[in-house]
XYZ file of C-alpha atoms in Angstrom:
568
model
C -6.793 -26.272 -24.418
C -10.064 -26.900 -22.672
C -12.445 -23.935 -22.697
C -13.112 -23.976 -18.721
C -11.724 -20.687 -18.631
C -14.967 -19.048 -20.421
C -17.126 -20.891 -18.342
C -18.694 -19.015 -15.046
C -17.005 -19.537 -12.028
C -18.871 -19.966 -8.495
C -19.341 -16.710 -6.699
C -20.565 -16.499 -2.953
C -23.317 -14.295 -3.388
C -27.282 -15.162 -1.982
C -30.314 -13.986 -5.029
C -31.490 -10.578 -4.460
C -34.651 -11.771 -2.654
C -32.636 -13.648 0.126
C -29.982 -10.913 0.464
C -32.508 -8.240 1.514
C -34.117 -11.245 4.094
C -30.597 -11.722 5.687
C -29.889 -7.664 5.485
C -32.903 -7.293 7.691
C -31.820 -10.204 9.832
C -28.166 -9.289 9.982
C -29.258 -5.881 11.575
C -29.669 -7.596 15.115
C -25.949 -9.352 14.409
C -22.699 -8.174 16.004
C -20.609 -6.457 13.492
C -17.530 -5.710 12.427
C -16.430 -2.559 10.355
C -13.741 -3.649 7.721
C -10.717 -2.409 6.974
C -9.626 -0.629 3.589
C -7.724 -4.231 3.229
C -10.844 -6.476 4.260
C -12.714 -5.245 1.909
C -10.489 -5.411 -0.995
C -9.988 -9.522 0.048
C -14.334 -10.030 0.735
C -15.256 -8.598 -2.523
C -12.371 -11.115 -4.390
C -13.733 -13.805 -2.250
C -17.424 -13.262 -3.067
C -16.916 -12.822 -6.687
C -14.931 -15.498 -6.827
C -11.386 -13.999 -7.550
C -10.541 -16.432 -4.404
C -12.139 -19.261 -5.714
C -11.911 -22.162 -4.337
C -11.784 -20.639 -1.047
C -15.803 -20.249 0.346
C -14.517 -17.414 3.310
C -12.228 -16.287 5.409
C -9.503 -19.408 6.183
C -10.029 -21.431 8.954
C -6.947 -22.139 11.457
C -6.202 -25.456 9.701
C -6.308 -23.959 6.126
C -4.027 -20.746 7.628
C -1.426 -23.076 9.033
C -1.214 -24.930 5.973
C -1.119 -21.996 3.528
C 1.775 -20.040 5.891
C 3.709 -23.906 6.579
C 3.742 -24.830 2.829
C 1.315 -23.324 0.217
C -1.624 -25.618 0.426
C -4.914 -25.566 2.237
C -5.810 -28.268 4.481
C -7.499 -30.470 1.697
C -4.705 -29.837 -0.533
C -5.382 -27.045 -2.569
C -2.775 -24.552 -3.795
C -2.926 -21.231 -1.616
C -0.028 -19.504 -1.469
C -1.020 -15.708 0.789
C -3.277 -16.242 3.531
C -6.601 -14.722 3.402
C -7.900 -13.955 7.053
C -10.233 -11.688 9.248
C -8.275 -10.096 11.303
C -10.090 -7.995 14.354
C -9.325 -5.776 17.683
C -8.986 -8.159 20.826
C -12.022 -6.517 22.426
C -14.212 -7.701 19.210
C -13.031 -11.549 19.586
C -13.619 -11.354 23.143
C -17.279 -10.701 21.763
C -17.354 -13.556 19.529
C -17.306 -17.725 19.197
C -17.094 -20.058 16.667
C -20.557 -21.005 15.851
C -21.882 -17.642 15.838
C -22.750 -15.264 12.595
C -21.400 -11.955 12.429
C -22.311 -8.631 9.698
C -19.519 -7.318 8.020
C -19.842 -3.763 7.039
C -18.242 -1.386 4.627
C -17.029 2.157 6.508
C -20.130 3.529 6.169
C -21.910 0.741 7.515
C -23.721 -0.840 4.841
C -23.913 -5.064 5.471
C -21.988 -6.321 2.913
C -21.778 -9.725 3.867
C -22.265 -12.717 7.094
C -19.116 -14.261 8.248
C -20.358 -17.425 10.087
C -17.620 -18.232 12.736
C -16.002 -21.695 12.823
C -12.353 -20.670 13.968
C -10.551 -17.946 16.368
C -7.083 -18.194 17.135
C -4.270 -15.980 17.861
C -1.443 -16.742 14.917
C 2.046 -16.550 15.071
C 2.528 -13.159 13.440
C 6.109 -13.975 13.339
C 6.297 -17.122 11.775
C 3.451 -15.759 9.333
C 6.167 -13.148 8.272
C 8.718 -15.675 7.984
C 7.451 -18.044 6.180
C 5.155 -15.865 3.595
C 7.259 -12.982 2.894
C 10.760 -14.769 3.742
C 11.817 -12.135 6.951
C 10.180 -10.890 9.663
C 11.606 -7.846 8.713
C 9.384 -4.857 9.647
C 10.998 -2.760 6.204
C 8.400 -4.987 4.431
C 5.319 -3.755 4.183
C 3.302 -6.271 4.261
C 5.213 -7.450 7.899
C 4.834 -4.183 8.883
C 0.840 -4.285 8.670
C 0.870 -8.000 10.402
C 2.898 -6.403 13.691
C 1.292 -2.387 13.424
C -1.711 -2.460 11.724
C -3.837 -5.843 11.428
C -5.544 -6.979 14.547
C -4.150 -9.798 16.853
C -6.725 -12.191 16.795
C -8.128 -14.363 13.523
C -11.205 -15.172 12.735
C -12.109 -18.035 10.240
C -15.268 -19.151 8.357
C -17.473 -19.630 5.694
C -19.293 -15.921 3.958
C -22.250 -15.552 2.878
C -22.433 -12.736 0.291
C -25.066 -9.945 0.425
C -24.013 -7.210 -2.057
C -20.833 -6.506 -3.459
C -18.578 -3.116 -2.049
C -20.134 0.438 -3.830
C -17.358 1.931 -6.355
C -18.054 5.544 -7.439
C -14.829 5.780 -9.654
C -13.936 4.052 -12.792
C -17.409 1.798 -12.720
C -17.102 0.856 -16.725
C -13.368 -0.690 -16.071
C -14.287 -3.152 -13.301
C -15.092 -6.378 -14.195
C -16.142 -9.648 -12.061
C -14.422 -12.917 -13.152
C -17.237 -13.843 -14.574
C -17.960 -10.226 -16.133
C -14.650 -10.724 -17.883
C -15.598 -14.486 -18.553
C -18.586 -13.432 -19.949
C -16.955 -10.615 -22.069
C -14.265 -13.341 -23.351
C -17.328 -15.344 -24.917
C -18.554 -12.343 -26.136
C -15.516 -11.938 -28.348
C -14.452 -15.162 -29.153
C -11.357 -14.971 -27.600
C -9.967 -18.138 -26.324
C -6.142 -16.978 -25.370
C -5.720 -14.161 -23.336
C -2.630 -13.442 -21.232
C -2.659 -10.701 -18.459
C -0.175 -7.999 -17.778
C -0.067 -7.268 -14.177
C 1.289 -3.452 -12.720
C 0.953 -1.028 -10.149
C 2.482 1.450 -12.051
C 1.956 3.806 -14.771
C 2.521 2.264 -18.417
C 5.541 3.543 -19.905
C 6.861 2.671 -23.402
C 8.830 -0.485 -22.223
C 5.925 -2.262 -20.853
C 3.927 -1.901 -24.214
C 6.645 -3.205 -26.065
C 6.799 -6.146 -23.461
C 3.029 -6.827 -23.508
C 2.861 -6.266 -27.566
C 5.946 -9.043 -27.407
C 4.043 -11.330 -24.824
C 1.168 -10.815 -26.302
C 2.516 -12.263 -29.717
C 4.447 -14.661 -28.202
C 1.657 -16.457 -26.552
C -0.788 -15.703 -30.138
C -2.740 -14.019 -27.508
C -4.948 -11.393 -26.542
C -3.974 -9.269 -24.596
C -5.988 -7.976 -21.040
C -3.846 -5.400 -18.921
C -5.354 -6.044 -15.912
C -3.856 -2.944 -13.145
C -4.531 -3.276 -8.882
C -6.403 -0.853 -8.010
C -6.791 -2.034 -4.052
C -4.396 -1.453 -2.113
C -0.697 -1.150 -3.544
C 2.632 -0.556 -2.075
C 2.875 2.925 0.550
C 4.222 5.593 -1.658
C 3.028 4.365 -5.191
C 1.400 6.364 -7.639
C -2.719 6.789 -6.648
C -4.809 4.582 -9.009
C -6.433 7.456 -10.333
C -3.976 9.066 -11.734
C -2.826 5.506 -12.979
C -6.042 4.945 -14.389
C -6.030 8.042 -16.366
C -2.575 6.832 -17.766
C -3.764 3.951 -18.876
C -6.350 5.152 -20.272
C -4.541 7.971 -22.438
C -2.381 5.225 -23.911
C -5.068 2.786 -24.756
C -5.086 3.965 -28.225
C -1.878 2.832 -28.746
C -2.707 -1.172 -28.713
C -5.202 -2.217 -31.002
C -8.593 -2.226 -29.750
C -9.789 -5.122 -31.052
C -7.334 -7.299 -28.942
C -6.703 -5.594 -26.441
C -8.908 -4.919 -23.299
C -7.957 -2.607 -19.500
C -10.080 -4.373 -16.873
C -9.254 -2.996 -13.056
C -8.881 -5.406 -10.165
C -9.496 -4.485 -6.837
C -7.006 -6.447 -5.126
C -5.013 -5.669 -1.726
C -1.202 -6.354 -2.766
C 0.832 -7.820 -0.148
C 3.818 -7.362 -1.856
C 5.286 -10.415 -1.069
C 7.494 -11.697 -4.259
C 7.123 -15.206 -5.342
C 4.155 -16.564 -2.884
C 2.426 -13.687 -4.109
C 3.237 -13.930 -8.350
C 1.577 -17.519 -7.614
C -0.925 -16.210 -6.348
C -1.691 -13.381 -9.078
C -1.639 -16.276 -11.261
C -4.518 -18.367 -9.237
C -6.628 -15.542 -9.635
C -5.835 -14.383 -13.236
C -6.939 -18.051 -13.661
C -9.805 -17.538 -11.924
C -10.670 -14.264 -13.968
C -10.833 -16.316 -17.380
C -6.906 -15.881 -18.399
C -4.823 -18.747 -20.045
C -1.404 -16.839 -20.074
C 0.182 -14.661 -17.219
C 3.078 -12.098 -17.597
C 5.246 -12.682 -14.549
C 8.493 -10.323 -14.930
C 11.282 -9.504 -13.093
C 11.084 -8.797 -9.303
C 6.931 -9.250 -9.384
C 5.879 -8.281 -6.730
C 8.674 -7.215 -4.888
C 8.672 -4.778 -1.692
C 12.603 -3.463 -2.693
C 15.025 -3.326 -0.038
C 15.151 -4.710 3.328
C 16.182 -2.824 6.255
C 19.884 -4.462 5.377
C 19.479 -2.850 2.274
C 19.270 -5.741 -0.268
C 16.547 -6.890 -2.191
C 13.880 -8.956 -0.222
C 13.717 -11.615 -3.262
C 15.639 -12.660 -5.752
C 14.769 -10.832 -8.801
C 13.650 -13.801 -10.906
C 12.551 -16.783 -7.956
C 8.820 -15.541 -8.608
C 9.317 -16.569 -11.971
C 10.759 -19.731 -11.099
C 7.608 -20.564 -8.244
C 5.087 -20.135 -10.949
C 6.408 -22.188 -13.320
C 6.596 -24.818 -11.047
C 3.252 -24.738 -10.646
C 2.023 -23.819 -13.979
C 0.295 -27.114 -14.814
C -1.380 -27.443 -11.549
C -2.990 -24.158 -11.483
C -3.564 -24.199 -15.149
C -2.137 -21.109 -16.708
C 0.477 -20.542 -18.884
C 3.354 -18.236 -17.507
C 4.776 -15.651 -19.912
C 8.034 -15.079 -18.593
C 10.027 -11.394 -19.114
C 13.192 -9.704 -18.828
C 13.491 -6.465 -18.076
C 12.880 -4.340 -21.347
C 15.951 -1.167 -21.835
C 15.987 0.792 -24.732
C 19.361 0.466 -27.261
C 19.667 3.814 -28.597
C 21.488 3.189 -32.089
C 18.366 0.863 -32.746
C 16.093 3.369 -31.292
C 13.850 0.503 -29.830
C 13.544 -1.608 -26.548
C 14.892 -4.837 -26.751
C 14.535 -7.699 -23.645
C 18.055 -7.232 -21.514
C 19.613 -10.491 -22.290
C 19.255 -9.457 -26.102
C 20.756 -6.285 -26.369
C 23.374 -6.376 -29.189
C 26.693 -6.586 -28.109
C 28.726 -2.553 -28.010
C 25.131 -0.813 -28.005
C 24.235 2.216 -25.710
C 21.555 0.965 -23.554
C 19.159 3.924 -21.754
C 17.150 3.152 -18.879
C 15.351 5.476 -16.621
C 14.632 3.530 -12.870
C 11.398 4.213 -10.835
C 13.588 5.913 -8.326
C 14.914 8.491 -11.462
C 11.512 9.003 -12.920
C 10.081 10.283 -9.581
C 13.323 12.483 -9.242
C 12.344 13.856 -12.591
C 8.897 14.868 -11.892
C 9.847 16.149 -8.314
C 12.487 18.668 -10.380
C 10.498 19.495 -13.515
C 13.221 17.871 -15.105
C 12.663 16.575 -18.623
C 11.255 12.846 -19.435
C 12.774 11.904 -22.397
C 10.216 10.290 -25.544
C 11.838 7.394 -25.384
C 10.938 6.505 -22.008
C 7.176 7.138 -21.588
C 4.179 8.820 -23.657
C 3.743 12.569 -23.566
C 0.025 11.461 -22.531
C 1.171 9.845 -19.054
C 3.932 12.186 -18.494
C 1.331 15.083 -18.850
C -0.706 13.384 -16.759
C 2.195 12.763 -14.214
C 3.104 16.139 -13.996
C -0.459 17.342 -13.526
C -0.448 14.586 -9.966
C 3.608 15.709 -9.376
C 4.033 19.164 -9.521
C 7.775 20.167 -9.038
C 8.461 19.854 -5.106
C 8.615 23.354 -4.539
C 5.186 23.323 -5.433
C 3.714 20.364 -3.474
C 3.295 20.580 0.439
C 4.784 18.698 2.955
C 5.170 17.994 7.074
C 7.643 18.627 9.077
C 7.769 16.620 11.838
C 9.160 17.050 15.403
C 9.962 14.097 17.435
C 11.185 14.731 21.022
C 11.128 14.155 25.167
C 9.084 16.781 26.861
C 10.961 20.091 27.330
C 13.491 19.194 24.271
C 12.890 22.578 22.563
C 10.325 21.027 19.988
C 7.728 23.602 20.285
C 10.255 26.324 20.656
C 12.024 25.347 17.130
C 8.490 24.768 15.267
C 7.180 28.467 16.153
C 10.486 29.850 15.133
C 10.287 27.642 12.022
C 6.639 28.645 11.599
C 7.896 32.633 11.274
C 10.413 31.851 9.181
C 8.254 30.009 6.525
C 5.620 32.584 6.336
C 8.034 35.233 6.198
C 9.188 33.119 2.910
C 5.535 33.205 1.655
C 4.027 31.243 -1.102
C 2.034 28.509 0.999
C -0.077 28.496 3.623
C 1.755 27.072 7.318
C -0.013 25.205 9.798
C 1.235 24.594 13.641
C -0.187 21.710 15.067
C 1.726 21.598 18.447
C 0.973 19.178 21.071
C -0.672 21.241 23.500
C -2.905 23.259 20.971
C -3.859 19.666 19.405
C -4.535 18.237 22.585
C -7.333 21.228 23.614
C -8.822 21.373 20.138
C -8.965 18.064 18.523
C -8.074 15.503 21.650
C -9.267 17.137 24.723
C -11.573 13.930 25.705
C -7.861 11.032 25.500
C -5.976 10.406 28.462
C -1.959 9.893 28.067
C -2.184 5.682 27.875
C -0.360 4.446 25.539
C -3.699 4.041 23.256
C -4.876 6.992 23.282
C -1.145 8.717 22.873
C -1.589 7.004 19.513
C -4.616 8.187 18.768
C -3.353 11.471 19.040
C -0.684 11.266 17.092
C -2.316 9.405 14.310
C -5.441 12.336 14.513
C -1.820 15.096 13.605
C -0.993 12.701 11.156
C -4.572 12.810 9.230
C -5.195 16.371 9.841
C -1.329 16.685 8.137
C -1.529 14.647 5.547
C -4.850 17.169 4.691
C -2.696 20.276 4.675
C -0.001 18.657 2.453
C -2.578 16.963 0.009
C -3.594 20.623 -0.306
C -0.098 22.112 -0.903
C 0.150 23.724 2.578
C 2.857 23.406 5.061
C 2.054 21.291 8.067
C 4.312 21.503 11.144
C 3.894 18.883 13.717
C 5.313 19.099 17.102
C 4.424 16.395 19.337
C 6.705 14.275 21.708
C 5.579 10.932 19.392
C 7.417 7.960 21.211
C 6.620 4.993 19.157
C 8.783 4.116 16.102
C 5.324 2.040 14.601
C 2.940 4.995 15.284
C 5.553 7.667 13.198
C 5.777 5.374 10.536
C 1.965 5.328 10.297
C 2.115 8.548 10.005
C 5.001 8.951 7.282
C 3.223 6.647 5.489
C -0.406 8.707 5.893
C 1.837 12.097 4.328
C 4.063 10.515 2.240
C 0.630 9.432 -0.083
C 0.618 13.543 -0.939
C 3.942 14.994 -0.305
C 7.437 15.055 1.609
C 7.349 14.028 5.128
C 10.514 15.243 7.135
C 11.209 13.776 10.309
C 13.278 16.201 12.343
C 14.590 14.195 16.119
C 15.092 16.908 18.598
C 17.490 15.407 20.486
C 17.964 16.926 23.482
C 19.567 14.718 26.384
C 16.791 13.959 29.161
C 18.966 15.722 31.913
C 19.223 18.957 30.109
C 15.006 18.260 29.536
C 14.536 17.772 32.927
C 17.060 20.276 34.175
C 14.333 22.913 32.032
C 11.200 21.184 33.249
C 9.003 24.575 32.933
C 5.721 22.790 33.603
C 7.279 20.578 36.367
C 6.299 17.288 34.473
C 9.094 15.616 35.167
C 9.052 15.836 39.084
C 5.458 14.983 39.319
C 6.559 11.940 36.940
C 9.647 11.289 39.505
C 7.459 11.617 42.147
C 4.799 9.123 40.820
C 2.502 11.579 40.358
C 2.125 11.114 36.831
C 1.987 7.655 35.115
C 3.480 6.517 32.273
C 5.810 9.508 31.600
C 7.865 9.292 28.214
C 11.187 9.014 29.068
C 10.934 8.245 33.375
C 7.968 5.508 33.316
C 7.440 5.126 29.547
C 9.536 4.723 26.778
C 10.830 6.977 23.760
C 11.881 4.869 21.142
C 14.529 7.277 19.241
C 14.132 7.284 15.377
C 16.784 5.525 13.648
C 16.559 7.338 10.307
C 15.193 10.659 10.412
C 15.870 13.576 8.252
C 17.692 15.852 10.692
C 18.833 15.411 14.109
C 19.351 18.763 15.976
C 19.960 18.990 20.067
C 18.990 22.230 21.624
C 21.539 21.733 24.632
C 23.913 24.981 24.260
C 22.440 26.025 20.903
C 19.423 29.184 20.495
C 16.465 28.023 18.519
C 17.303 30.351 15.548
C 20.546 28.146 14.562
C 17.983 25.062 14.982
C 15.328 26.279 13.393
C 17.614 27.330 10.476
C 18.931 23.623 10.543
C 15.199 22.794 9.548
C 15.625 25.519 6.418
C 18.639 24.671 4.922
C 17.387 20.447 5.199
C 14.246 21.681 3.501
C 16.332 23.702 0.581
C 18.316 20.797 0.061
C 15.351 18.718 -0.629
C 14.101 21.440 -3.361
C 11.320 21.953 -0.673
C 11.613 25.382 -0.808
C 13.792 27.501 -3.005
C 17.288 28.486 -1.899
């Protein structure tokens, strides 16, 4: 085995005395602020995690990496790595010109020097990379709701790398890690990719794939940007960190990586593997559904559970790292130890405890069995997961004008506080729109706004274990499942469709909206000139058309008892 995986790899960056030259020059740039996302992909490309590729991908090297895995010259690249930005910004832009890209607080990180713009095929992106253009992926979901519609393309120059405050003495470079290999003499090293907590399976699997390639062993956790709803990476940090002491610490090492996940199955198990490679590795853990974004909105599994495996062996050789492939691990209880799936001994009692389980565990203070995890990361678990009746949550009314929505929330409102035990929060429509939106219009943009600036100050209350009630009319499906997405990171979200036929609204019509709207008074009305898209899976469904607000509001009660939200 050659030992070009110690050696350092190219990284993007200018020497000090240049990058504060270009700083200076790069005030008088245009500039773009980077998303949460951007900045996880510019730090991998200027490090060289990314290597080969020298910046964002131009059009050519996009089409080829979305058509069939290769960059125009030829190269291997299975996710595309692009700038996406706001159609206003491109308008601002051509190829041939440099822009600054800046962190959220505006500090230069880098110059993108323009050599493509295009508007992609978002849909054939999401067929082709993650298999559907199936907006129950997440990763489609961000290409059609979140990332901009315009791409741009070029070569970076790298100034400084992005500031982290947290976990400073686990984050290592490729060629930190390199460097550290060298250090130790170690010249097999195989990486155990997760975005969960370790529990007591996946030590046995990396002790096993660790032995099995004679190799050290680096677990090697994302700490970018993971799937919506998975466990923060500080808490996972802290896991991994309490059960360090249970590999051996002289071959064994926890480096973070601050990659953005995609999600996206086999394409993107290839690509964990080009950039393991990258980070010094020789051996790479893939295991069963890598990568995989669960259910589609069909309700089966977006990839077969073992294809990623069979992509990266494929390409094994070519990339030049050795694939460790695993079963899942269960535990056989008359052997009281975990044993790979496809070896359990035939008439044994097999115990397994799915993601889905745990969670329901911790939400119910239920007991986690020593078997399963470490009393460490379950500790640690509990002290991020208290019990639901102790965590906050929103409730969320979705609704035409003059549906009732306000009407239920107050009543609910009363009802909670009479209850006691956390503090409740109205944020209806109205009151948000004089307080925190006073200056937006009702276009379609800035009714988004709105509803996104509920969504943050909710997702406050329930990260602080209050009880946030939202009661806006909220007419796109893509702007409430921002917003779900923005809670469910710190608690229970609860949509609750009031729905309330538009002839019994407009029948009520206190404010007389809805014959200014008929009368094309009023422009873009939801539900006469302006859609309401109706959610297709919320958590209740009430219609206040012959029913008082106290049987409705109770509705809201007994759905919230039911979810151990509050106690019966």
């Amino acid at each position: 085995m050659t030992l070009s995986n110690l050696a350092p790899i190219p990284e993007l960056y200018v020497s000090h005395e240049s990058a504060q030259k270009l700083k200076h020059e790069a005030g008088n740039l245009p500039s773009w602020d980077l998303t949460p996302r951007q900045i996880c992909d510019l730090e991998l490309l200027m490090n060289g995690g990314f290597y080969p590729l020298k910046g964002f991908q131009s059009e050519a090297d996009y089409n080829g990496t979305v058509e069939n895995m290769r960059t125009a010259d030829g190269t291997l690249w299975p996710i595309p790595v692009t700038l996406d930005v706001s159609q206003a910004f491109a308008d601002k832009v051509e190829p041939g010109q440099d822009i600054a890209l800046r962190d959220q607080e505006g500090v230069i990180l880098a110059i993108l020097s323009v050599s493509d713009k295009w508007v992609p095929n978002k849909a054939n992106e999401a067929e082709k990379v993650f298999g559907a253009d199936d907006l129950a992926h997440p990763a489609v979901n961000y290409l059609h709701n979140v990332a901009g519609p315009v791409y741009l393309g070029g070569p970076i120059t790298g100034i400084q790398q992005p500031t982290h405050y947290d976990f400073r003495a686990r984050r290592d470079t490729p060629n930190e890690l390199r460097a550290f290999f060298r250090k130790m003499g170690w010249r097999r090293v195989v990486a155990f990719q997760t975005r969960n907590p370790l529990h007591r399976a996946h030590q046995e699997l990396t002790f096993r794939a660790a032995k099995e390639a004679e190799a050290n062993l680096l677990i090697h956790p994302v700490v970018g940007m993971t799937k919506p709803g998975d466990v923060d990476h500080f808490t996972r940090v802290r896991c991994y960190e309490a059960v360090l002491d249970q590999y051996p610490a002289s071959t064994t090492h926890l480096s973070l990586l601050n990659l953005a996940m995609r999600m996206g199955g086999p394409r993107e198990a290839l690509w964990h593997a080009i950039i393991r490679k990258n980070h010094g590795l020789t051996h790479f853990i893939v295991g069963r559904d890598h990568a995989g974004p669960g259910k589609n909105s069909q309700g089966k599994d977006f990839y077969d559970p073992y294809a990623a495996q069979t992509l990266v062996a494929e390409h094994q050789k070519e990339i030049g790292i050795e694939m460790v492939d695993f079963k899942q691990m269960v535990y056989v209880q008359e052997k009281a130890q975990y044993y790979p799936v496809d070896e359990v001994p035939e008439g044994s009692t097999v115990l397994d405890i799915s993601g889905t389980e745990l969670r329901r565990r911790l939400r119910e203070g239920l007991e986690i069995p020593d078997w399963f995890s470490f009393p460490q990361v379950v500790q640690e678990l509990r002290r991020t997961s208290p019990p639901r009746s102790r965590q906050g949550f929103t409730v969320f009314f979705t609704g035409l004008s003059g549906s009732g929505k306000s009407t239920i929330a107050n009543a609910l409102m009363v009802k909670l506080m009479e209850m006691g035990g956390r503090p409740v929060t109205l944020l209806d429509g109205d009151v948000v729109r004089k307080h925190l939106s006073s200056e937006l219009g009702f276009s379609k943009e800035h009714r988004d706004i709105n509803i996104r600036r509920i969504g943050y100050v909710a997702s406050e209350i329930t990260k602080n274990g209050g009880i946030a009630i939202c009661a806006p009319i909220a007419p796109y499906t893509a702007t409430r499942r921002a917003v779900r997405e923005m809670i469910e990171a710190f608690g229970a979200f609860i949509e609750v469709h009031v729905a309330t036929p538009i002839e019994e609204c407009e029948r009520r019509d206190r404010k007389g909206l809805y014959k200014l709207a008929r009368e094309g008074k009023i422009k873009e009305f939801t539900g006469i000139s302006d859609p309401y898209e109706a959610p297709t899976n919320a958590e209740l469904v009430v219609n206040t058309e012959g029913m008082d607000v106290d049987y409705c509001a109770q509705q809201v009660i007994l759905k919230l008892e039911s979810m151990g939200l509050i106690k019966a």
